[in-house]
C-alpha cells in the first residue's frame, strides 16, 4: 500500500512540474552590439569587429560586397576589407534582431613621392613633376614663387618655371606629409647676333682705297662722284661697300637732337628704319642725354608701328642693344666720339637702368666699341682748300631728290650732336668714307 502511494505522489509531482514549465513567459533576444563603431579603415586594410546579441549563434550580413568593401561573418566576428575610398552601411541580423554599422574607407597617408625628385632648368623653361603619396588627393606648394623660379600645382602635377639663374627650394604638402624639391635655374644660352656696329670697317678709307686709317691724321676725303662708285671694295680679302643711310641708322639716329652732348634731354619711342646685313625693319628706340657729353640709348626694340612697308615692324627684342655715345673733348683737331654697344636681347631692361655708369662698368666683357675721330670736313673752292676739324661727315650711298635739288644723306658729327641727315651735293664738298663689311 505504501509503495503505491509513493508512486502516485511522484506522478503528481511530475505533472505539476510540467505544467509550471509550459506557463513560463518567452524571454526576448538581446540587441546586437558591436565591439566598436563605426569602423574606420584605409584602402587595403582589413578590420575585425566582435558581435554580441541576437541569438548569439547565427548572424547574417547585408550587403556582403560593394564598391567600397567586402564583408563576411564567421561565428561572432565581422571581417571587413576596404576596397575604395567611401562609406558603406552594413545591416547585421540575428534572430529577430537587426543592427547597422557604418564602415568608413579613407585614403592611406604615405610619404610624398616626387618624380623627378629635383629640377634643373634654364631661364624661361618649364618642368613638370608628378606627385603621389600624402593623401594622394590634394597637394599644396610653398612658396609659390622666389626670385629664381615659380611653382604651381594642378591636380597631381607640379609645374616649375625658371625666372633667372639661381637655386630655390619648394615644399609640397599633402595629408600632413611634406616633401622639399630643390630647383636649379641656369642662365639661358643666347646666341648673340652680329650687331650693326660690328659691320663697320676699322677705320676711315684711305685715298688708295686699299686700306684704312688708324687715326684722324691719316684720313682722306672724297667727293660724291668718287664715293658713289664704291659699291664693291675688297680690302685684305674682305668685301666692303659704301653703306646706305639705313645701315648708318643702325649706328646713329636719323632724328636730330636725340643724341645731345650739351644738355639733358630724353626722347622715347623713336621709330627708326634700319638695315642690318640686308634685313630691313622698323625698330623703336629711347634716348637719354645727361648733358655731360654722354647719351645713353636703348635701340633695336620691338614695336607695333613701322615707317614704311619696306621696313616692317620688329616683332621681338632679339636685336635689342644698349648704346652709350660719349663725346671726348681732347683738344684741337683730336676730338673723338666713342660708341659702346651691349647686346641685351629679350632681357627686361629700362632706359634708366642703362643710364648709369655703374651699369657700363660691370659685365662689359662682350661690349663692342667703335671710335670715330673728328677728321674734319674738307672744302675745295677756287681760292683753295680748307679742313674744318670741329665737325666730320661721312658719305652714305643714299640719294634723294628734294624739289629740283639732288641731295645725299650723310652722317654729320658736331660737338653737340651726331645725326644721319640730308645735305646738298656740291662738287667742292669732300667727306670721309667709312665702309661697311658685306658679311
Short mmCIF file of C-alpha atoms in Angstrom, two decimals:
data_model
loop_
_atom_site.label_atom_id
_atom_site.label_comp_id
_atom_site.label_asym_id
_atom_site.label_seq_id
_atom_site.Cartn_x
_atom_site.Cartn_y
_atom_site.Cartn_z
CA UNK A 1 0.00 0.00 0.00
CA UNK A 2 2.87 2.35 0.92
CA UNK A 3 4.63 1.68 -2.39
CA UNK A 4 1.51 2.54 -4.38
CA UNK A 5 1.07 5.78 -2.50
CA UNK A 6 4.69 6.82 -3.15
CA UNK A 7 4.37 6.12 -6.86
CA UNK A 8 1.20 8.12 -7.08
CA UNK A 9 2.87 11.12 -5.43
CA UNK A 10 5.82 11.04 -7.86
CA UNK A 11 3.47 11.01 -10.84
CA UNK A 12 1.54 14.00 -9.47
CA UNK A 13 4.81 15.90 -8.90
CA UNK A 14 5.99 15.30 -12.48
CA UNK A 15 2.67 16.55 -13.80
CA UNK A 16 2.94 19.68 -11.63
CA UNK A 17 6.47 20.50 -12.82
CA UNK A 18 5.48 20.03 -16.44
CA UNK A 19 2.55 22.41 -16.03
CA UNK A 20 4.75 25.05 -14.45
CA UNK A 21 7.21 24.98 -17.42
CA UNK A 22 4.50 25.42 -20.01
CA UNK A 23 3.25 28.56 -18.25
CA UNK A 24 6.71 30.40 -18.12
CA UNK A 25 6.84 33.57 -20.46
CA UNK A 26 9.29 33.60 -23.59
CA UNK A 27 12.45 35.65 -22.89
CA UNK A 28 13.35 38.34 -25.65
CA UNK A 29 16.69 38.16 -27.50
CA UNK A 30 19.28 40.81 -26.59
CA UNK A 31 20.09 43.67 -29.03
CA UNK A 32 23.03 43.17 -31.39
CA UNK A 33 26.08 45.08 -30.27
CA UNK A 34 29.49 45.76 -31.88
CA UNK A 35 32.82 45.87 -30.11
CA UNK A 36 33.43 49.27 -31.82
CA UNK A 37 31.52 51.52 -34.17
CA UNK A 38 31.91 53.00 -36.69
CA UNK A 39 34.73 51.05 -38.29
CA UNK A 40 37.31 53.32 -39.94
CA UNK A 41 39.72 51.77 -42.43
CA UNK A 42 42.18 52.84 -45.10
CA UNK A 43 42.08 51.41 -48.59
CA UNK A 44 43.66 47.95 -48.49
CA UNK A 45 43.22 47.45 -44.75
CA UNK A 46 41.22 44.63 -43.09
CA UNK A 47 39.25 45.23 -39.91
CA UNK A 48 37.55 42.89 -37.42
CA UNK A 49 34.65 43.59 -35.04
CA UNK A 50 33.18 41.23 -32.42
CA UNK A 51 29.42 40.76 -32.33
CA UNK A 52 27.15 40.02 -29.37
CA UNK A 53 23.40 39.78 -29.01
CA UNK A 54 20.76 38.26 -31.23
CA UNK A 55 20.64 34.53 -30.80
CA UNK A 56 24.39 34.58 -30.24
CA UNK A 57 24.99 31.89 -32.82
CA UNK A 58 23.89 32.81 -36.34
CA UNK A 59 24.48 36.23 -37.92
CA UNK A 60 23.62 37.45 -41.43
CA UNK A 61 25.11 40.47 -43.22
CA UNK A 62 23.86 42.71 -46.00
CA UNK A 63 25.41 43.72 -48.29
CA UNK A 64 28.37 41.40 -48.36
CA UNK A 65 30.11 43.35 -51.12
CA UNK A 66 30.01 46.86 -52.57
CA UNK A 67 32.38 49.14 -54.49
CA UNK A 68 33.84 50.20 -51.15
CA UNK A 69 34.08 46.98 -49.05
CA UNK A 70 33.94 43.21 -48.83
CA UNK A 71 32.40 41.78 -45.61
CA UNK A 72 31.99 38.37 -44.06
CA UNK A 73 30.92 36.89 -40.69
CA UNK A 74 32.30 33.81 -39.06
CA UNK A 75 30.76 32.82 -35.74
CA UNK A 76 30.55 36.16 -33.93
CA UNK A 77 33.28 38.05 -35.82
CA UNK A 78 32.64 40.58 -38.59
CA UNK A 79 35.55 40.95 -41.04
CA UNK A 80 35.68 43.89 -43.49
CA UNK A 81 38.20 44.58 -46.26
CA UNK A 82 38.45 48.20 -47.51
CA UNK A 83 38.44 48.46 -51.30
CA UNK A 84 37.86 52.11 -52.22
CA UNK A 85 37.53 55.48 -50.57
CA UNK A 86 33.93 55.99 -49.47
CA UNK A 87 31.34 54.91 -46.89
CA UNK A 88 29.09 51.86 -46.58
CA UNK A 89 26.30 50.94 -44.11
CA UNK A 90 26.06 47.24 -43.20
CA UNK A 91 23.00 45.54 -41.71
CA UNK A 92 23.69 42.69 -39.27
CA UNK A 93 20.79 40.41 -38.27
CA UNK A 94 20.44 37.53 -35.82
CA UNK A 95 17.19 36.01 -34.70
CA UNK A 96 14.67 38.80 -34.73
CA UNK A 97 17.30 41.50 -34.11
CA UNK A 98 18.97 43.82 -36.66
CA UNK A 99 21.67 46.48 -36.21
CA UNK A 100 23.56 48.76 -38.55
CA UNK A 101 27.21 49.68 -38.60
CA UNK A 102 28.94 52.28 -40.77
CA UNK A 103 32.22 51.46 -42.49
CA UNK A 104 34.32 54.48 -43.48
CA UNK A 105 37.09 53.92 -46.00
CA UNK A 106 39.78 56.58 -46.39
CA UNK A 107 42.92 57.03 -48.44
CA UNK A 108 46.06 55.78 -46.75
CA UNK A 109 48.56 58.54 -45.90
CA UNK A 110 52.02 57.72 -47.19
CA UNK A 111 55.25 59.59 -47.79
CA UNK A 112 55.09 62.03 -50.70
CA UNK A 113 56.95 60.90 -53.81
CA UNK A 114 58.18 63.39 -56.44
CA UNK A 115 59.06 62.28 -59.96
CA UNK A 116 61.66 63.61 -60.64
CA UNK A 117 62.93 64.44 -57.14
CA UNK A 118 64.83 67.56 -58.27
CA UNK A 119 64.66 70.00 -61.18
CA UNK A 120 67.33 71.72 -63.29
CA UNK A 121 66.09 74.14 -65.95
CA UNK A 122 67.17 77.24 -67.83
CA UNK A 123 65.73 80.72 -67.61
CA UNK A 124 62.28 80.78 -69.23
CA UNK A 125 61.97 76.99 -69.37
CA UNK A 126 59.26 74.89 -67.68
CA UNK A 127 59.49 71.49 -65.99
CA UNK A 128 56.72 69.22 -64.67
CA UNK A 129 56.91 66.97 -61.60
CA UNK A 130 54.42 64.15 -60.96
CA UNK A 131 53.10 63.95 -57.38
CA UNK A 132 51.99 60.87 -55.42
CA UNK A 133 51.65 59.90 -51.77
CA UNK A 134 50.33 62.07 -48.97
CA UNK A 135 46.57 61.70 -49.15
CA UNK A 136 47.04 61.16 -52.90
CA UNK A 137 44.34 63.72 -53.47
CA UNK A 138 45.13 67.33 -52.54
CA UNK A 139 48.57 68.97 -52.76
CA UNK A 140 49.77 72.47 -51.90
CA UNK A 141 53.07 74.22 -52.62
CA UNK A 142 55.09 76.70 -50.55
CA UNK A 143 56.28 79.19 -51.62
CA UNK A 144 54.60 79.81 -54.96
CA UNK A 145 57.48 81.95 -56.24
CA UNK A 146 61.02 83.01 -55.47
CA UNK A 147 63.43 85.36 -57.20
CA UNK A 148 64.58 82.46 -59.36
CA UNK A 149 61.53 80.31 -60.11
CA UNK A 150 57.75 79.99 -59.80
CA UNK A 151 55.74 76.88 -58.87
CA UNK A 152 52.10 75.89 -59.42
CA UNK A 153 50.15 72.71 -58.63
CA UNK A 154 47.30 71.40 -60.76
CA UNK A 155 45.91 68.07 -59.61
CA UNK A 156 48.87 65.76 -59.21
CA UNK A 157 51.24 67.80 -61.39
CA UNK A 158 53.69 70.43 -60.20
CA UNK A 159 54.93 72.93 -62.82
CA UNK A 160 58.20 74.81 -62.24
CA UNK A 161 59.16 77.82 -64.38
CA UNK A 162 62.68 79.24 -64.39
CA UNK A 163 62.90 83.02 -63.90
CA UNK A 164 66.61 83.76 -63.54
CA UNK A 165 69.80 81.93 -62.62
CA UNK A 166 69.87 80.72 -59.01
CA UNK A 167 68.60 77.98 -56.67
CA UNK A 168 65.29 77.60 -54.82
CA UNK A 169 63.55 75.06 -52.60
CA UNK A 170 59.82 74.37 -52.82
CA UNK A 171 57.85 72.30 -50.28
CA UNK A 172 54.89 70.12 -51.32
CA UNK A 173 52.33 69.26 -48.61
CA UNK A 174 49.53 66.67 -48.53
CA UNK A 175 47.71 64.81 -45.75
CA UNK A 176 50.10 66.02 -43.08
CA UNK A 177 53.13 64.89 -45.06
CA UNK A 178 55.60 67.19 -46.83
CA UNK A 179 58.49 66.91 -49.26
CA UNK A 180 61.01 69.50 -50.47
CA UNK A 181 62.20 69.68 -54.07
CA UNK A 182 65.39 71.59 -54.96
CA UNK A 183 65.28 73.68 -58.15
CA UNK A 184 68.33 74.96 -60.03
CA UNK A 185 67.91 77.59 -62.73
CA UNK A 186 70.78 78.31 -65.10
CA UNK A 187 71.19 81.24 -67.45
CA UNK A 188 69.82 80.72 -70.95
CA UNK A 189 72.40 80.38 -73.66
CA UNK A 190 71.57 83.18 -76.06
CA UNK A 191 73.24 83.19 -79.45
CA UNK A 192 74.19 86.79 -79.94
CA UNK A 193 73.54 88.01 -83.48
CA UNK A 194 76.12 90.07 -85.32
CA UNK A 195 75.37 93.62 -84.29
CA UNK A 196 75.07 96.58 -86.62
CA UNK A 197 78.21 98.17 -85.21
CA UNK A 198 80.23 95.05 -85.99
CA UNK A 199 79.88 95.64 -89.74
CA UNK A 200 81.79 98.95 -89.59
CA UNK A 201 85.32 98.98 -91.01
CA UNK A 202 88.15 99.51 -88.52
CA UNK A 203 88.96 102.99 -89.82
CA UNK A 204 88.27 105.60 -92.49
CA UNK A 205 89.11 104.75 -96.08
CA UNK A 206 92.46 105.99 -97.37
CA UNK A 207 92.87 107.66 -100.75
CA UNK A 208 94.35 104.48 -102.26
CA UNK A 209 91.03 102.70 -101.49
CA UNK A 210 93.07 99.69 -100.36
CA UNK A 211 93.48 100.34 -96.65
CA UNK A 212 92.02 102.07 -93.61
CA UNK A 213 93.33 104.82 -91.36
CA UNK A 214 94.32 104.25 -87.75
CA UNK A 215 93.65 107.84 -86.64
CA UNK A 216 92.25 111.09 -88.00
CA UNK A 217 95.64 112.29 -89.24
CA UNK A 218 95.64 109.66 -91.96
CA UNK A 219 92.05 110.24 -93.01
CA UNK A 220 91.36 111.15 -96.61
CA UNK A 221 88.40 112.95 -98.16
CA UNK A 222 86.28 112.08 -101.16
CA UNK A 223 83.84 113.87 -103.40
CA UNK A 224 80.41 112.41 -104.03
CA UNK A 225 81.39 111.49 -107.57
CA UNK A 226 84.08 109.20 -106.18
CA UNK A 227 82.12 107.97 -103.16
CA UNK A 228 79.14 106.71 -105.17
CA UNK A 229 81.37 104.33 -107.13
CA UNK A 230 82.40 102.40 -104.02
CA UNK A 231 79.73 99.74 -104.23
CA UNK A 232 82.14 96.82 -104.13
CA UNK A 233 85.51 97.22 -102.44
CA UNK A 234 87.86 94.41 -101.40
CA UNK A 235 90.47 95.12 -98.74
CA UNK A 236 92.61 92.34 -97.25
CA UNK A 237 90.37 89.74 -98.94
CA UNK A 238 87.29 91.11 -97.26
CA UNK A 239 84.41 92.72 -99.17
CA UNK A 240 83.04 96.13 -98.23
CA UNK A 241 80.57 98.68 -99.60
CA UNK A 242 79.52 102.27 -99.09
CA UNK A 243 76.66 101.93 -96.56
CA UNK A 244 73.12 103.18 -97.11
CA UNK A 245 71.55 105.75 -94.83
CA UNK A 246 69.50 102.95 -93.22
CA UNK A 247 72.66 100.97 -92.48
CA UNK A 248 74.18 104.05 -90.85
CA UNK A 249 70.95 104.47 -88.85
CA UNK A 250 71.86 101.27 -87.05
CA UNK A 251 74.78 103.27 -85.62
CA UNK A 252 73.42 106.83 -85.39
CA UNK A 253 69.86 108.18 -85.28
CA UNK A 254 68.05 109.92 -88.12
CA UNK A 255 66.25 112.27 -85.75
CA UNK A 256 68.21 115.35 -84.75
CA UNK A 257 68.92 116.23 -81.12
CA UNK A 258 68.24 112.75 -79.72
CA UNK A 259 72.00 112.33 -79.27
CA UNK A 260 72.99 115.50 -77.45
CA UNK A 261 76.24 116.18 -75.65
CA UNK A 262 75.44 119.59 -74.17
CA UNK A 263 72.05 119.33 -72.49
CA UNK A 264 69.86 116.93 -70.60
CA UNK A 265 67.14 115.62 -72.87
CA UNK A 266 65.11 112.41 -73.17
CA UNK A 267 63.36 111.01 -76.24
CA UNK A 268 61.29 107.83 -76.17
CA UNK A 269 59.60 105.59 -78.71
CA UNK A 270 61.54 106.95 -81.67
CA UNK A 271 60.79 104.87 -84.77
CA UNK A 272 63.92 104.03 -86.78
CA UNK A 273 64.14 102.34 -90.19
CA UNK A 274 67.29 100.25 -90.06
CA UNK A 275 69.07 97.82 -92.37
CA UNK A 276 71.40 95.19 -90.89
CA UNK A 277 73.01 92.73 -93.29
CA UNK A 278 70.27 93.26 -95.85
CA UNK A 279 67.41 92.86 -93.37
CA UNK A 280 65.05 95.85 -93.22
CA UNK A 281 62.97 96.55 -90.12
CA UNK A 282 61.46 99.37 -88.14
CA UNK A 283 62.59 99.45 -84.53
CA UNK A 284 61.77 101.61 -81.54
CA UNK A 285 64.43 103.46 -79.55
CA UNK A 286 64.75 105.51 -76.35
CA UNK A 287 67.50 108.11 -75.78
CA UNK A 288 68.65 109.91 -72.63
CA UNK A 289 71.38 112.59 -72.60
CA UNK A 290 73.00 113.60 -69.33
CA UNK A 291 74.25 116.99 -70.55
CA UNK A 292 77.80 115.94 -69.78
CA UNK A 293 78.98 114.64 -73.16
CA UNK A 294 77.12 111.30 -72.89
CA UNK A 295 73.91 110.00 -74.42
CA UNK A 296 72.53 106.57 -73.48
CA UNK A 297 70.09 104.68 -75.66
CA UNK A 298 68.02 101.51 -75.84
CA UNK A 299 67.80 100.64 -79.51
CA UNK A 300 66.50 97.85 -81.75
CA UNK A 301 63.41 97.45 -79.56
CA UNK A 302 60.28 95.77 -80.84
CA UNK A 303 57.41 97.95 -81.96
CA UNK A 304 53.89 97.73 -83.33
CA UNK A 305 54.45 100.53 -85.86
CA UNK A 306 56.53 100.94 -88.98
CA UNK A 307 57.81 103.78 -91.14
CA UNK A 308 57.15 102.10 -94.48
CA UNK A 309 56.17 98.75 -95.93
CA UNK A 310 59.79 98.17 -96.91
CA UNK A 311 60.66 98.31 -93.22
CA UNK A 312 58.11 96.17 -91.33
CA UNK A 313 57.79 96.49 -87.56
CA UNK A 314 60.17 94.39 -85.47
CA UNK A 315 58.03 91.92 -83.51
CA UNK A 316 60.64 90.89 -80.94
CA UNK A 317 63.64 92.15 -79.00
CA UNK A 318 66.17 89.71 -80.40
CA UNK A 319 68.35 92.59 -81.62
CA UNK A 320 67.83 94.91 -78.63
CA UNK A 321 71.02 96.72 -77.57
CA UNK A 322 72.15 99.35 -75.11
CA UNK A 323 74.18 102.20 -76.64
CA UNK A 324 76.49 104.69 -75.00
CA UNK A 325 77.59 107.70 -77.09
CA UNK A 326 80.45 109.60 -75.49
CA UNK A 327 81.96 112.78 -76.93
CA UNK A 328 85.60 113.07 -75.87
CA UNK A 329 86.94 116.61 -75.94
CA UNK A 330 90.66 116.08 -76.13
CA UNK A 331 91.77 119.33 -77.68
CA UNK A 332 92.02 120.92 -81.12
CA UNK A 333 91.79 118.53 -84.07
CA UNK A 334 91.55 115.35 -81.96
CA UNK A 335 88.02 115.27 -80.63
CA UNK A 336 86.54 111.79 -80.67
CA UNK A 337 83.20 110.06 -80.49
CA UNK A 338 83.25 106.67 -78.79
CA UNK A 339 80.31 104.31 -79.10
CA UNK A 340 79.89 101.34 -76.78
CA UNK A 341 77.23 98.76 -77.60
CA UNK A 342 76.00 95.99 -75.35
CA UNK A 343 73.69 93.25 -76.58
CA UNK A 344 70.59 92.78 -74.40
CA UNK A 345 68.22 90.65 -76.44
CA UNK A 346 64.95 89.67 -74.76
CA UNK A 347 66.04 90.69 -71.26
CA UNK A 348 63.72 93.10 -69.50
CA UNK A 349 65.58 96.37 -69.00
CA UNK A 350 64.68 100.05 -68.84
CA UNK A 351 66.39 103.20 -70.11
CA UNK A 352 67.04 104.30 -66.52
CA UNK A 353 68.91 101.05 -65.87
CA UNK A 354 71.48 101.70 -68.58
CA UNK A 355 71.79 105.45 -67.94
CA UNK A 356 74.22 104.88 -65.10
CA UNK A 357 77.97 104.43 -65.31
CA UNK A 358 77.72 101.56 -62.84
CA UNK A 359 75.86 99.57 -65.49
CA UNK A 360 78.68 100.00 -68.02
CA UNK A 361 81.48 99.31 -65.55
CA UNK A 362 80.30 95.75 -64.90
CA UNK A 363 79.79 92.69 -67.10
CA UNK A 364 81.37 94.50 -70.03
CA UNK A 365 83.49 91.69 -71.44
CA UNK A 366 81.36 91.37 -74.58
CA UNK A 367 80.75 95.08 -75.16
CA UNK A 368 81.62 96.30 -78.67
CA UNK A 369 83.37 99.66 -79.01
CA UNK A 370 83.96 101.84 -82.02
CA UNK A 371 85.77 105.18 -82.11
CA UNK A 372 85.25 107.95 -84.64
CA UNK A 373 87.92 110.64 -84.83
CA UNK A 374 86.73 114.08 -85.80
CA UNK A 375 88.74 114.01 -89.01
CA UNK A 376 87.09 117.16 -90.28
CA UNK A 377 85.33 118.25 -93.47
CA UNK A 378 87.33 119.36 -96.47
CA UNK A 379 86.05 122.10 -98.77
CA UNK A 380 87.72 122.86 -102.07
CA UNK A 381 86.91 126.14 -103.76
CA UNK A 382 88.51 128.33 -106.40
CA UNK A 383 90.54 130.05 -103.68
CA UNK A 384 91.90 126.83 -102.19
CA UNK A 385 91.01 124.07 -99.74
CA UNK A 386 90.25 124.14 -96.03
CA UNK A 387 89.57 121.49 -93.41
CA UNK A 388 87.15 122.20 -90.56
CA UNK A 389 88.11 119.89 -87.71
CA UNK A 390 85.24 120.98 -85.48
CA UNK A 391 83.00 118.55 -87.33
CA UNK A 392 83.05 115.44 -89.50
CA UNK A 393 80.83 113.95 -92.17
CA UNK A 394 80.55 110.54 -93.80
CA UNK A 395 79.01 109.79 -97.14
CA UNK A 396 76.12 107.34 -97.43
CA UNK A 397 75.07 105.71 -100.70
CA UNK A 398 71.51 107.00 -100.40
CA UNK A 399 70.48 109.75 -102.79
CA UNK A 400 67.25 111.70 -102.58
CA UNK A 401 65.65 114.47 -104.54
CA UNK A 402 64.12 117.44 -102.76
CA UNK A 403 62.48 119.77 -105.23
CA UNK A 404 64.91 120.48 -108.03
CA UNK A 405 67.98 119.67 -105.94
CA UNK A 406 69.81 116.36 -105.76
CA UNK A 407 70.78 115.56 -102.19
CA UNK A 408 72.70 112.82 -100.42
CA UNK A 409 72.05 111.55 -96.92
CA UNK A 410 75.18 111.80 -94.79
CA UNK A 411 76.32 111.29 -91.22
CA UNK A 412 77.18 114.59 -89.58
CA UNK A 413 79.25 114.94 -86.41
CA UNK A 414 79.31 118.14 -84.37
CA UNK A 415 80.47 118.96 -80.86
CA UNK A 416 76.86 118.89 -79.71
CA UNK A 417 75.26 116.04 -81.64
CA UNK A 418 75.55 113.41 -84.37
CA UNK A 419 72.83 112.62 -86.86
CA UNK A 420 72.09 110.96 -90.21
CA UNK A 421 70.78 113.87 -92.25
CA UNK A 422 70.15 115.12 -95.74
CA UNK A 423 72.52 117.57 -97.39
CA UNK A 424 73.04 119.18 -100.77
CA UNK A 425 75.57 117.72 -103.20
CA UNK A 426 78.36 120.07 -104.18
CA UNK A 427 81.49 119.33 -106.14
CA UNK A 428 83.50 121.26 -103.58
CA UNK A 429 82.42 119.04 -100.64
CA UNK A 430 84.81 116.29 -99.53
CA UNK A 431 83.77 113.91 -96.76
CA UNK A 432 85.34 110.88 -95.13
CA UNK A 433 84.23 107.36 -96.02
CA UNK A 434 83.63 104.52 -93.54
CA UNK A 435 82.83 101.33 -95.37
CA UNK A 436 80.63 98.52 -94.05
CA UNK A 437 81.53 94.86 -94.43
CA UNK A 438 79.35 92.69 -96.65
CA UNK A 439 79.49 89.85 -94.13
#
